[in-house]
Amino acid sequence: MANVVVVGAQWGDEGKGKIVDWLSERADVIARFQGGHNAGHTLVIDGEVFKLHALPSGVVRGGKLSVIGNGVVLDPWHLVDEIETIRAQGVEITPDTLMIAENTPLILPFHGELDRAREAQASVGKIGTTGRGIGPCYEDKVGRRVIRVADLGDETTLELRVDRALVHHNALRAGLGLDEIDREALLASLREIAPKILKYAAPVWKVLNEQRRAGRRILFEGAQGALLDIDFGTYPFVTSSNVIAGQAATGVGLGPGAIDFVLGIVKAYTTRVGEGPFPTELHDDDGQRLGERGHEFGTTTGRKRRCGWFDAVLVRQSCAISGIDGIALTKLDVLDGFDELKICVGYELDGERLDHLPTATDQQARCRPVYEIMPGWRDSTEGARSWADLPAEAVKYVRRIEELIGCPVALLSTSPEREDTILVTDPFAD
């Protein structure tokens, strides 16, 4: 059976939650492979809204196994609260339906405090993080001082891990003017949360390899977007993990041969939250209109998203780096009613034409978009479920995007509702 990776191909917020939920009907296992609860997915099912941050989008479907992989960093207190919130909406979550990798790093309260303290230092420049401790936790993972899920099960190991982390963090905190961490209070909190987390703990790598050998379909769910990748994004205004499709295997403990299809989620225009370059950003009425019609506010932070025209250069770059086989184009209905639409087909940098976004930060900031103008459409695309339901100009817009990014449209989403989706190519087809 085919296994599918879903990744964002822009700066996140592309509508991955709905697409993953829609695809999860065809999957047996849904696995998160990177990121933390800085990501937010909004699902609309039969008119009810579910807001997920740490939980895989598949939890709202019965009969599926949802997995949080080792590539994720996990705030255990947030997870417990999120589980209770989803349960209150009628979704039952048990160790039979949710599994957490034993080697998943834990986000602790001091990670968030450090994150926010750094962002408050305006003199060194803001990155635009959510302040939830994701970056500092990944730093501790690489620094070999993080506390992992399995450590909660042994008191001696837990104390050793905590002491190692505090040597590092108390020195950092002194430099930032923060009080030392209360060791005993931290240990007490970890002992209290441990049984609520450990009941979901499992050797995910082993389970998923067994599931694969048994012919189960696995859906790998990414967070954020390729342009926020720690290596290939608009550094330093990026997230702290690898977001691209290659991380899917590493982030759950499978080999790269487990990936059969990579689906890139692409919004029909472009948005970004936080700081960093954004060549097609609009500061006019068109940008305001996109934001209002697209309800462009972050699921996690509520921050207003920056909006701009579709950037084919960046999406083409993402398709190449992630090996994207097809895209799911979302929010096409937000473009209804525009007299004309613009697509960025290249950049101009100091008088030179470029077909890619350069790596150097100063050059990225100086890139100016080169636009191709297309006619808009007056008829509504909202709720369309077949190509025949779309205005001719909307079809032309989609086809032109395919040409410019060098990748076909596999799915087309025309509203937040699950079933308002046009299937062109089934990623799970053998």
Coordinates of C-alpha atoms in Angstrom, one line a residue:
M1 CA 0.0 0.0 0.0
A2 CA 1.2 3.6 -0.7
N3 CA 2.4 5.8 2.1
V4 CA 1.9 9.5 1.8
V5 CA 3.8 12.5 3.3
V6 CA 2.0 15.8 3.6
V7 CA 4.1 18.9 3.9
G8 CA 3.5 22.6 3.6
A9 CA 5.1 24.2 0.6
Q10 CA 5.0 27.9 1.7
W11 CA 5.4 29.5 5.1
G12 CA 2.8 27.3 6.8
D13 CA -0.9 27.9 7.4
E14 CA -1.6 26.4 3.9
G15 CA -4.6 24.3 5.1
K16 CA -2.8 21.1 6.0
G17 CA -5.2 20.2 8.7
K18 CA -8.2 19.8 6.4
I19 CA -6.2 17.9 3.8
V20 CA -4.7 15.5 6.3
D21 CA -8.1 14.9 7.8
W22 CA -9.5 14.3 4.3
L23 CA -6.7 11.9 3.4
S24 CA -6.9 10.2 6.8
E25 CA -10.1 8.5 5.7
R26 CA -7.9 6.5 3.3
A27 CA -5.1 5.9 5.9
D28 CA -4.7 3.4 8.8
V29 CA -2.0 5.4 10.7
I30 CA -1.5 9.2 10.9
A31 CA 1.9 10.2 12.2
R32 CA 3.3 13.6 13.2
F33 CA 7.0 13.7 12.4
Q34 CA 8.3 17.2 13.4
G35 CA 7.5 20.5 15.1
G36 CA 5.7 21.2 18.3
H37 CA 2.5 22.9 19.5
N38 CA 3.6 26.1 17.8
A39 CA 1.8 24.7 14.8
G40 CA -2.0 24.8 14.6
H41 CA -4.4 22.9 12.4
T42 CA -8.1 23.9 12.2
L43 CA -10.5 21.2 11.1
V44 CA -14.2 21.9 10.2
I45 CA -16.2 18.7 10.3
D46 CA -20.0 18.8 9.9
G47 CA -19.9 22.4 11.0
E48 CA -17.9 21.7 14.2
V49 CA -14.5 23.3 14.5
F50 CA -11.6 21.4 16.0
K51 CA -8.3 23.2 16.8
L52 CA -5.3 20.9 17.1
H53 CA -1.7 21.8 18.0
A54 CA 0.2 18.7 19.2
L55 CA -2.3 16.0 18.3
P56 CA -2.2 14.5 14.8
S57 CA -5.2 15.5 12.7
G58 CA -6.3 11.9 12.4
V59 CA -7.5 11.8 16.0
V60 CA -10.9 13.1 15.0
R61 CA -11.5 10.0 12.9
G62 CA -12.5 6.8 14.5
G63 CA -10.6 3.6 14.0
K64 CA -7.2 5.2 13.2
L65 CA -3.9 5.1 15.0
S66 CA -2.5 8.5 15.6
V67 CA 1.2 8.8 16.3
I68 CA 3.5 11.5 17.7
G69 CA 7.0 10.7 16.4
N70 CA 10.4 11.3 17.9
G71 CA 11.0 14.2 15.5
V72 CA 8.3 16.2 17.4
V73 CA 9.0 18.2 20.6
L74 CA 6.2 17.7 23.1
D75 CA 4.8 19.9 25.9
P76 CA 3.2 17.2 28.1
W77 CA 1.0 19.7 30.0
H78 CA -0.3 21.2 26.8
L79 CA -0.9 17.7 25.4
V80 CA -3.0 16.6 28.4
D81 CA -5.1 19.8 28.1
E82 CA -5.6 19.4 24.4
I83 CA -6.7 15.8 24.9
E84 CA -9.3 16.9 27.4
T85 CA -10.5 19.7 25.1
I86 CA -11.0 17.2 22.2
R87 CA -12.7 14.7 24.5
A88 CA -15.1 17.4 25.5
Q89 CA -16.0 17.7 21.8
G90 CA -17.0 14.0 21.7
V91 CA -13.7 12.5 20.4
E92 CA -12.4 9.7 22.6
I93 CA -8.6 9.3 22.8
T94 CA -7.0 6.2 24.4
P95 CA -3.7 4.4 24.2
D96 CA -5.2 2.3 21.5
T97 CA -5.7 5.4 19.3
L98 CA -2.8 7.6 20.3
M99 CA 0.9 6.6 20.6
I100 CA 3.9 8.8 21.6
A101 CA 7.4 7.7 20.7
E102 CA 9.4 6.9 23.8
N103 CA 12.3 9.0 22.5
T104 CA 10.2 12.2 22.0
P105 CA 11.9 15.2 23.7
L106 CA 9.8 17.1 26.2
I107 CA 9.3 20.9 26.3
L108 CA 9.6 22.0 29.9
P109 CA 8.4 25.4 31.4
F110 CA 11.9 26.8 31.3
H111 CA 12.1 26.3 27.5
G112 CA 9.2 28.7 27.1
E113 CA 10.6 31.2 29.5
L114 CA 13.9 31.2 27.7
D115 CA 12.1 31.6 24.3
R116 CA 10.1 34.6 25.5
A117 CA 13.1 36.2 27.2
R118 CA 15.2 36.1 24.0
E119 CA 12.4 37.5 21.9
A120 CA 12.0 40.4 24.4
Q121 CA 15.6 41.4 23.6
A122 CA 14.8 43.8 20.8
S123 CA 18.5 44.7 20.4
V124 CA 19.3 41.4 18.9
G125 CA 16.3 41.3 16.6
K126 CA 13.1 39.3 16.8
I127 CA 12.7 36.0 15.0
G128 CA 8.9 36.0 15.5
T129 CA 8.6 32.7 17.5
T130 CA 5.4 31.7 19.3
G131 CA 7.3 31.8 22.6
R132 CA 6.3 28.2 23.4
G133 CA 9.8 26.8 23.9
I134 CA 10.1 24.8 20.7
G135 CA 13.5 26.2 19.7
P136 CA 15.1 25.9 23.1
C137 CA 13.9 22.3 23.4
Y138 CA 15.4 21.4 20.0
E139 CA 18.6 23.0 21.2
D140 CA 18.7 20.8 24.2
K141 CA 18.0 17.7 22.0
V142 CA 21.1 18.5 19.9
G143 CA 23.0 19.5 23.1
R144 CA 22.2 16.0 24.6
R145 CA 20.6 17.4 27.7
V146 CA 16.9 17.1 26.8
I147 CA 14.4 15.0 28.9
R148 CA 12.6 12.4 26.8
V149 CA 9.3 10.6 27.4
A150 CA 11.0 7.4 28.5
D151 CA 12.9 9.3 31.2
L152 CA 9.7 9.9 33.0
G153 CA 9.5 6.2 33.9
D154 CA 12.7 6.1 36.0
E155 CA 13.3 8.4 39.0
T156 CA 17.1 8.1 38.9
T157 CA 17.3 8.8 35.2
L158 CA 14.9 11.7 35.5
E159 CA 16.9 13.4 38.2
L160 CA 20.1 13.0 36.3
R161 CA 18.5 14.5 33.2
V162 CA 17.0 17.4 35.1
D163 CA 20.4 18.2 36.8
R164 CA 22.2 18.1 33.5
A165 CA 19.7 20.5 31.9
L166 CA 19.7 22.9 34.9
V167 CA 23.5 23.3 34.8
H168 CA 23.1 24.7 31.3
H169 CA 19.9 26.7 31.7
N170 CA 20.6 28.3 35.1
A171 CA 23.8 29.8 33.5
L172 CA 21.7 31.1 30.6
R173 CA 19.1 32.5 32.9
A174 CA 21.7 34.4 35.0
G175 CA 22.8 36.2 31.8
L176 CA 19.2 37.1 31.0
G177 CA 18.4 38.3 34.5
L178 CA 16.0 35.3 35.2
D179 CA 15.8 33.5 38.5
E180 CA 17.2 30.0 38.9
I181 CA 14.9 27.1 38.1
D182 CA 13.3 25.5 41.2
R183 CA 14.6 21.9 40.9
E184 CA 12.2 20.3 43.3
A185 CA 9.2 22.1 41.9
L186 CA 10.1 21.0 38.4
L187 CA 10.6 17.4 39.5
A188 CA 7.3 17.4 41.3
S189 CA 5.5 18.6 38.2
L190 CA 7.2 15.9 36.1
R191 CA 6.3 13.2 38.5
E192 CA 2.7 14.4 38.5
I193 CA 2.4 14.5 34.7
A194 CA 4.4 11.3 34.1
P195 CA 1.5 8.7 34.4
K196 CA -0.7 10.8 32.1
I197 CA 2.0 10.7 29.3
L198 CA 3.6 7.3 29.9
K199 CA 0.4 5.4 29.2
Y200 CA 0.7 6.5 25.5
A201 CA 4.4 5.8 25.2
A202 CA 5.6 3.1 22.8
P203 CA 8.5 2.1 20.5
V204 CA 6.9 4.0 17.6
W205 CA 9.7 2.9 15.2
K206 CA 8.9 -0.7 15.8
V207 CA 5.2 -0.3 15.6
L208 CA 5.3 1.6 12.3
N209 CA 7.7 -0.8 10.7
E210 CA 5.3 -3.6 11.7
Q211 CA 2.4 -1.6 10.3
R212 CA 4.2 -1.1 7.1
R213 CA 5.0 -4.8 6.7
A214 CA 1.4 -5.6 7.3
G215 CA 0.4 -3.4 4.4
R216 CA -1.1 -0.6 6.4
R217 CA -1.3 2.8 4.9
I218 CA 0.7 5.5 6.7
L219 CA 0.0 9.2 6.4
F220 CA 2.9 11.4 7.6
E221 CA 1.7 14.8 8.8
G222 CA 4.1 17.7 8.7
A223 CA 3.8 21.0 10.4
Q224 CA 4.7 24.6 9.4
G225 CA 6.0 24.9 5.8
A226 CA 9.1 24.3 3.7
L227 CA 10.1 28.0 3.7
L228 CA 10.4 27.7 7.5
D229 CA 12.8 24.7 7.3
I230 CA 15.9 25.2 9.5
D231 CA 18.2 24.5 6.5
F232 CA 16.2 25.6 3.4
G233 CA 13.9 28.3 4.8
T234 CA 14.4 32.1 5.0
Y235 CA 17.0 31.8 7.8
P236 CA 17.1 33.0 10.6
F237 CA 13.4 33.6 10.3
V238 CA 12.6 29.9 10.4
T239 CA 11.4 27.1 12.7
S240 CA 13.8 24.9 14.7
S241 CA 13.3 21.6 12.8
N242 CA 13.5 20.2 9.3
V243 CA 10.1 20.6 7.7
I244 CA 10.7 19.1 4.3
A245 CA 9.6 15.6 3.3
G246 CA 12.9 13.9 4.0
Q247 CA 12.3 14.4 7.7
A248 CA 9.2 12.2 7.6
A249 CA 11.2 9.0 7.8
T250 CA 13.7 10.2 10.4
G251 CA 11.0 11.7 12.5
V252 CA 9.2 8.4 13.2
G253 CA 11.9 5.8 12.7
L254 CA 11.3 4.5 9.2
G255 CA 13.6 4.3 6.2
P256 CA 13.2 6.6 3.2
G257 CA 11.8 3.7 1.2
A258 CA 8.7 4.0 3.2
I259 CA 7.7 7.1 1.4
D260 CA 5.7 6.6 -1.8
F261 CA 4.1 10.0 -2.5
V262 CA 4.8 13.5 -1.3
L263 CA 1.9 15.9 -1.3
G264 CA 2.7 19.6 -1.0
I265 CA -0.1 21.8 0.5
V266 CA -0.2 25.2 -1.3
K267 CA -2.4 28.1 -0.7
A268 CA -3.8 29.9 -3.8
Y269 CA -2.1 33.0 -2.6
T270 CA 0.7 33.5 0.0
T271 CA 0.7 34.2 3.7
R272 CA 3.3 34.5 6.4
V273 CA 3.3 35.0 10.2
G274 CA 6.1 36.7 12.0
E275 CA 9.3 38.3 10.8
G276 CA 11.3 37.7 7.7
P277 CA 11.4 38.4 3.9
F278 CA 8.2 38.2 1.9
P279 CA 8.7 39.3 -1.7
T280 CA 5.0 39.4 -2.8
E281 CA 3.6 40.9 0.4
L282 CA 0.8 43.4 -0.1
H283 CA 0.2 46.5 2.0
D284 CA -2.8 47.7 0.0
D285 CA -6.5 47.0 -0.2
D286 CA -5.9 43.7 -2.1
G287 CA -3.8 42.4 0.9
Q288 CA -6.4 43.5 3.3
R289 CA -9.1 41.7 1.2
L290 CA -7.1 38.5 1.1
G291 CA -6.7 38.6 4.9
E292 CA -10.3 39.2 5.6
R293 CA -11.7 36.8 3.1
G294 CA -9.2 34.1 4.1
H295 CA -9.7 34.6 7.9
E296 CA -5.9 34.9 8.1
F297 CA -5.3 34.7 11.8
G298 CA -3.0 32.1 13.4
T299 CA -4.6 29.1 15.0
T300 CA -2.0 29.1 17.8
T301 CA -1.3 32.7 18.4
G302 CA -4.2 34.6 16.9
R303 CA -1.6 36.8 15.1
K304 CA -2.7 38.4 11.9
R305 CA -1.0 36.8 8.9
R306 CA 0.8 38.9 6.3
C307 CA -0.8 38.3 2.8
G308 CA 0.5 38.5 -0.7
W309 CA 0.1 37.2 -4.3
F310 CA 1.0 33.7 -5.2
D311 CA 4.8 33.2 -5.5
A312 CA 5.5 30.5 -8.0
V313 CA 9.2 30.8 -7.6
L314 CA 9.1 29.8 -3.9
V315 CA 6.6 27.0 -4.4
R316 CA 8.7 25.6 -7.3
Q317 CA 11.7 25.7 -5.0
S318 CA 9.8 23.8 -2.3
C319 CA 8.6 21.2 -4.8
A320 CA 12.2 20.5 -5.7
I321 CA 13.6 20.4 -2.2
S322 CA 10.9 18.1 -0.8
G323 CA 10.5 16.0 -3.9
I324 CA 6.8 16.9 -4.1
D325 CA 4.8 14.6 -6.5
G326 CA 1.6 16.6 -6.5
I327 CA 0.1 19.6 -4.7
A328 CA -3.1 20.2 -2.9
L329 CA -4.2 23.8 -3.8
T330 CA -6.3 25.3 -1.0
K331 CA -8.4 28.4 -0.5
L332 CA -9.1 29.0 -4.2
D333 CA -12.4 30.5 -3.2
V334 CA -10.7 33.4 -1.4
L335 CA -9.7 34.7 -4.8
D336 CA -13.4 34.9 -6.0
G337 CA -14.3 38.4 -7.2
F338 CA -10.9 39.9 -8.0
D339 CA -10.7 41.7 -11.3
E340 CA -7.2 40.5 -11.9
L341 CA -4.7 38.3 -10.1
K342 CA -0.9 38.4 -10.0
I343 CA 1.5 35.5 -9.9
C344 CA 5.2 36.0 -9.1
V345 CA 7.3 34.3 -11.9
G346 CA 10.7 35.6 -11.0
Y347 CA 12.7 38.2 -9.0
E348 CA 14.8 41.2 -9.8
L349 CA 17.8 41.6 -7.6
D350 CA 20.1 44.6 -8.3
G351 CA 19.1 44.6 -12.0
E352 CA 19.5 40.9 -12.4
R353 CA 16.6 38.5 -13.1
L354 CA 16.5 35.4 -10.8
D355 CA 14.5 32.2 -11.0
H356 CA 15.0 31.3 -7.3
L357 CA 15.2 32.9 -3.9
P358 CA 18.9 33.4 -3.0
T359 CA 20.2 32.1 0.4
A360 CA 21.8 35.3 1.7
T361 CA 19.5 37.3 4.0
D362 CA 20.4 40.7 2.6
Q363 CA 19.7 39.5 -1.0
Q364 CA 16.4 38.0 0.0
A365 CA 15.3 41.4 1.5
R366 CA 16.2 43.2 -1.8
C367 CA 14.4 40.8 -4.2
R368 CA 11.6 42.4 -6.0
P369 CA 8.8 40.3 -7.6
V370 CA 8.3 40.0 -11.3
Y371 CA 4.6 39.5 -11.9
E372 CA 2.5 37.9 -14.5
I373 CA -1.1 39.2 -14.6
M374 CA -4.1 37.0 -15.1
P375 CA -7.8 37.8 -15.3
G376 CA -9.9 37.0 -12.2
W377 CA -13.4 35.6 -12.1
R378 CA -16.7 36.8 -10.8
D379 CA -18.5 33.5 -10.2
S380 CA -18.1 31.7 -6.9
T381 CA -15.8 28.7 -6.6
E382 CA -16.8 28.1 -2.9
G383 CA -17.9 24.5 -2.4
A384 CA -17.0 23.3 -5.9
R385 CA -16.5 19.5 -6.0
S386 CA -15.6 19.0 -9.7
W387 CA -13.8 20.9 -12.4
A388 CA -17.1 21.5 -14.1
D389 CA -18.2 23.6 -11.1
L390 CA -15.3 26.0 -11.6
P391 CA -15.3 29.2 -13.7
A392 CA -13.1 29.0 -16.8
E393 CA -10.8 31.7 -15.5
A394 CA -10.3 29.8 -12.3
V395 CA -9.3 26.7 -14.2
K396 CA -6.8 28.7 -16.2
Y397 CA -5.3 30.1 -13.0
V398 CA -4.8 26.6 -11.6
R399 CA -3.4 25.3 -14.8
R400 CA -0.9 28.2 -15.0
I401 CA 0.2 27.5 -11.5
E402 CA 0.9 23.9 -12.4
E403 CA 3.1 25.0 -15.4
L404 CA 5.0 27.5 -13.3
I405 CA 5.8 25.3 -10.4
G406 CA 6.4 22.2 -12.6
C407 CA 4.1 20.0 -10.5
P408 CA 0.5 18.8 -11.0
V409 CA -2.5 19.6 -8.8
A410 CA -3.6 16.4 -7.1
L411 CA -6.3 17.9 -4.9
L412 CA -8.2 21.2 -5.0
S413 CA -9.9 22.6 -1.9
T414 CA -12.7 25.1 -2.3
S415 CA -13.8 25.7 1.3
P416 CA -12.9 24.7 4.9
E417 CA -15.5 21.9 4.8
R418 CA -14.0 18.4 4.5
E419 CA -16.0 17.3 1.4
D420 CA -15.5 20.5 -0.6
T421 CA -12.5 18.9 -2.3
I422 CA -11.8 18.1 -6.0
L423 CA -9.7 14.9 -6.3
V424 CA -7.5 14.8 -9.4
T425 CA -5.0 12.1 -8.3
D426 CA -5.4 9.9 -5.3
P427 CA -2.0 10.0 -3.5
F428 CA -2.8 6.6 -1.9
A429 CA -3.3 4.9 -5.3
D430 CA -0.9 2.0 -5.7

